Amino acid sequence: MNWQKLTNAQIAWRAAQDIEDGAYVNLGIGFPEMVAKYPPEGRDVIYHSENGILGFGEAPPEGEEDWDLINAGKKAVTLNPGASIFHHTDSFAMVRGGHLDVAILGAYQVAQNGDLANWRIGTSGIPAVGGAMDLVHGAGRVAVVTDHTTKDGKPKLVERCSFPLTGVGCVTRVYTSLAVVDIEDGHFVLREKIPDISMDNLQSLTGAPLHLDGAVLDLITPELT
Amino acid sequence: MNWQKLTNAQIAWRAAQDIEDGAYVNLGIGFPEMVAKYPPEGRDVIYHSENGILGFGEAPPEGEEDWDLINAGKKAVTLNPGASIFHHTDSFAMVRGGHLDVAILGAYQVAQNGDLANWRIGTSGIPAVGGAMDLVHGAGRVAVVTDHTTKDGKPKLVERCSFPLTGVGCVTRVYTSLAVVDIEDGHFVLREKIPDISMDNLQSLTGAPLHLDGAVLDLITPELT
Amino acid sequence: MDKTIDNLDEAVSGIPDGAVLMIGGFGGSGAPIELIHALIDRYRATGSPKDLTVVNNNAGTGKIGISAMIDAGMVRKIICSYPRTKDHESFASKYLSGELELELVPQGTLSERIRAAGAGIPAFFTPTSYGTDLAEGKQIQEFDGKPYVMERWLKADFAFVKAELGDPHGNLTYRLAARNFNPIMCMAADTAIAQVSRAVPLGGINPVDVITPGIFVSGIVEVPDPQQEEDLIRAGEVY
Amino acid sequence: MDKTIDNLDEAVSGIPDGAVLMIGGFGGSGAPIELIHALIDRYRATGSPKDLTVVNNNAGTGKIGISAMIDAGMVRKIICSYPRTKDHESFASKYLSGELELELVPQGTLSERIRAAGAGIPAFFTPTSYGTDLAEGKQIQEFDGKPYVMERWLKADFAFVKAELGDPHGNLTYRLAARNFNPIMCMAADTAIAQVSRAVPLGGINPVDVITPGIFVSGIVEVPDPQQEEDLIRAGEVY
């Protein structure tokens, strides 16, 4: 490979650039939470947590946690001015009712028709779904941040998900370690790729055809690890 | 007629005697509201208002009304210690969800199967339903306070309602100006009557058979006008 | 992010002809009189917005507020539970003459339909109205041996509400029982505009005291010392 | 009316074998640890209640709280959205061996089903889980051209919640995000028992600050300085 894929931090940075000023945003637990570290200068973003918080801020210093104030990932958070607290059903009313502008989630697989699989691999072991199946409905747009392939090199952008689905036709944009891909009319449409990878190589790491619709921009991010 | 029917105040007094200590009660707008004037000594009753109050109290003195604090009848009220305020949907969750112990409503007609008609007479004019159709569902018991007959002497306790229904099979007890009547298994069961009226006379003023199940008690109330 | 709107004229400027407009309040409590009257001013000046569908518990009382909207000729349809208030002449005359359409909804069903719209629930089942004229034509289904009526969500393009405190993010609190329909209408409308008796800076409302989180609110406009509908009606005011 | 219960033993005394028990909290926030542990004490002393169905967002973490209930052998079934927390050995071992039944519900559907039970809504439609394994066998219906899944209410016999203030009528407030599932579980249970960090007299909570009106609560028991689940887990406590 004569290219260097983006780090998770860089993927998160790129996803953060698309969040509009004043947006209400839910970030999935784990990797997607990193998006909150890179809000573009001057943009006000309000983060939603499933357990009933709007407007939470950074983690408190270690030792100063208040465990009655945690996010959906059960990490201690703080409140920004203008925050509000509500119960779980009101919280999911915000989600399901279409009040969030953006949800950014992780993925095992994303299909070219927008299907998302991110809650379990196969049918053995202990299943756990959390809020993922709710979050794919209702947000103005549902984006995914993910490595472009699995650890053993298999495509995560696929023709059709083989893992159990989280939602049908819900994802509209995928930020990967190699590219930014939109989902339109049942196709992957390549918008950006890292400069060093060839189209052929990128296609070979992608499980369904990458369509073009206008220029493919260079995907360039700051150095972030 | 060699009997004197009960006044509305006396009917309300009788209905109030059946309200248990600690009960959550909704009183329909108008005549049923009088029930709140006669709580039996030592019983704590918490009144619910559809517009989002539990635990409201008496009207404030004239001139001291706060029009942000009204009941479902749009009359100014006060708050008792332990009151709470909530929005309309939470308020009807209490109603529909079966959390009220008693609802006491007015009636145009009550049928022997418990059907209630209390929202409109016929189909002309301006219809208005308010919370009546919700209140007949969910309360532990739904009782009616009413004159035994209409102003022109027609029975209000009937075989089958001729006016548009508010609810099906919902009423379990009727407090009238002449009697206390339970509704059981599709029948009127006479529990109490004013001493001076004969069974025959009472039956002739009732639109469906009055069944007996044990003793019929004397319906005696204080002098109240 | 600052959702503050400078004045009432601007607050009501976005509402187009034919809009569905939810108006909060129950009786005079929580009724956004100044927003309503600003909208009437706009209609009188411009002829717009007209053909409105108004959602409220009632259909106007006296000669102010929703009644004045009806009198002005801006309203095509009312969705409410109880149009027969003490002084409902404005509604009555146009309804009985067929100029004004009415959709009558039981009060609890009305509030649940509004909440469902805000919560992304397109339909739900309720025991309310089963076996009555108001269930006609609706889907009936039994659960655990009991019949229920299916009701649809009720969405709006705009909502006008009256709140006590409001901050730049749109977080709101309400005075006493002025809460009523206001919080759920904010949830159900694409654009909810709140008149607030006091605009406070961010942080001016304790997060646990927020009743309507700002995500449900598009704009707030400060109206200090707002009029109380009940006082206007008792004074016989005509707008 | 005084819903105050003298002590934890008495607070948990009414729960029979086979009961459906909702337990509030999300992670450590709002988790009624003292009520749970009192119930475990009762089970250890008497062998009852057993065969419980527990409703919570998770299925226990560490060796305290719900995990300790599972280890004690009181639990037959868990209804939750996310049983795979960081340390879920107690659940995992009994689930994988088939001793423990699991009903997995998306978190928003779980909370809406609980709220529906409290609100007398036997069923509702949601977009959540459409087209997934979790919609299998459920009624599907289209509204405005979009498919939705019908979900049923979820009722409980009992609920345990943790609140901050509680008064003799059962009115409750919650600390910060400790609110989460607690208010809706009070609504959905026949009998909701709240442990409150501070019992206050009637009038001790401003009516507009009440989060759970007392009508949804059957009993309160004061537990001053309650334990925080997260602290116990971090300290490696075993109950």
Short mmCIF file of N, CA, C and O in Angstrom, two decimals, chain A residues 5 11 38 51 65 80 92 99 114 132-133 151 165 176 180 194 207-208:
data_model
loop_
_atom_site.label_atom_id
_atom_site.label_comp_id
_atom_site.label_asym_id
_atom_site.label_seq_id
_atom_site.Cartn_x
_atom_site.Cartn_y
_atom_site.Cartn_z
N LYS A 5 -3.94 5.39 5.42
CA LYS A 5 -5.35 5.68 5.73
C LYS A 5 -5.45 6.68 6.87
O LYS A 5 -4.50 6.86 7.64
N ILE A 11 -10.83 10.89 10.73
CA ILE A 11 -12.19 10.62 10.22
C ILE A 11 -13.20 11.47 11.00
O ILE A 11 -14.08 12.12 10.43
N TYR A 38 -13.75 18.04 17.53
CA TYR A 38 -13.29 18.85 16.40
C TYR A 38 -14.34 19.76 15.80
O TYR A 38 -14.47 19.84 14.58
N ASN A 51 -29.92 9.40 27.35
CA ASN A 51 -30.42 9.31 28.72
C ASN A 51 -31.00 10.63 29.24
O ASN A 51 -31.31 10.73 30.41
N GLU A 65 -15.92 13.65 38.91
CA GLU A 65 -17.12 13.15 38.23
C GLU A 65 -18.33 13.18 39.16
O GLU A 65 -18.22 12.93 40.35
N ASN A 80 -23.10 22.37 29.51
CA ASN A 80 -22.83 23.69 28.97
C ASN A 80 -23.98 24.63 29.33
O ASN A 80 -25.09 24.17 29.59
N PHE A 92 -36.18 10.26 23.59
CA PHE A 92 -36.38 9.53 22.33
C PHE A 92 -37.48 10.14 21.48
O PHE A 92 -37.54 9.88 20.28
N HIS A 99 -36.26 15.68 15.46
CA HIS A 99 -35.80 16.97 15.95
C HIS A 99 -34.28 17.13 15.91
O HIS A 99 -33.77 18.24 15.96
N GLY A 114 -28.15 2.30 1.65
CA GLY A 114 -28.27 3.01 2.91
C GLY A 114 -28.59 2.14 4.10
O GLY A 114 -28.69 2.62 5.23
N ALA A 132 -29.43 2.49 18.99
CA ALA A 132 -29.03 2.59 17.58
C ALA A 132 -30.22 2.51 16.62
O ALA A 132 -30.31 3.27 15.66
N MET A 133 -31.14 1.59 16.91
CA MET A 133 -32.27 1.41 15.99
C MET A 133 -33.22 2.61 16.00
O MET A 133 -33.98 2.80 15.05
N LYS A 151 -10.70 -5.25 9.98
CA LYS A 151 -9.29 -5.47 10.32
C LYS A 151 -8.63 -6.45 9.37
O LYS A 151 -7.45 -6.34 9.06
N LEU A 165 -29.53 -6.19 10.35
CA LEU A 165 -29.70 -4.76 10.09
C LEU A 165 -30.07 -3.99 11.36
O LEU A 165 -30.77 -4.48 12.23
N THR A 176 -15.12 7.48 5.80
CA THR A 176 -14.27 6.33 6.08
C THR A 176 -12.81 6.79 6.21
O THR A 176 -12.50 7.96 6.05
N VAL A 180 -14.95 9.89 1.45
CA VAL A 180 -16.28 10.34 1.85
C VAL A 180 -17.24 9.89 0.75
O VAL A 180 -17.03 10.22 -0.43
N ILE A 194 -8.75 10.06 -0.18
CA ILE A 194 -7.40 10.53 0.16
C ILE A 194 -6.60 10.57 -1.13
O ILE A 194 -6.78 9.71 -2.02
N GLY A 207 -17.16 -2.81 -1.44
CA GLY A 207 -17.93 -3.98 -1.83
C GLY A 207 -19.02 -3.74 -2.85
O GLY A 207 -19.78 -4.67 -3.18
N ALA A 208 -19.14 -2.52 -3.34
CA ALA A 208 -20.15 -2.21 -4.36
C ALA A 208 -19.61 -1.07 -5.19
O ALA A 208 -18.71 -0.34 -4.75
#
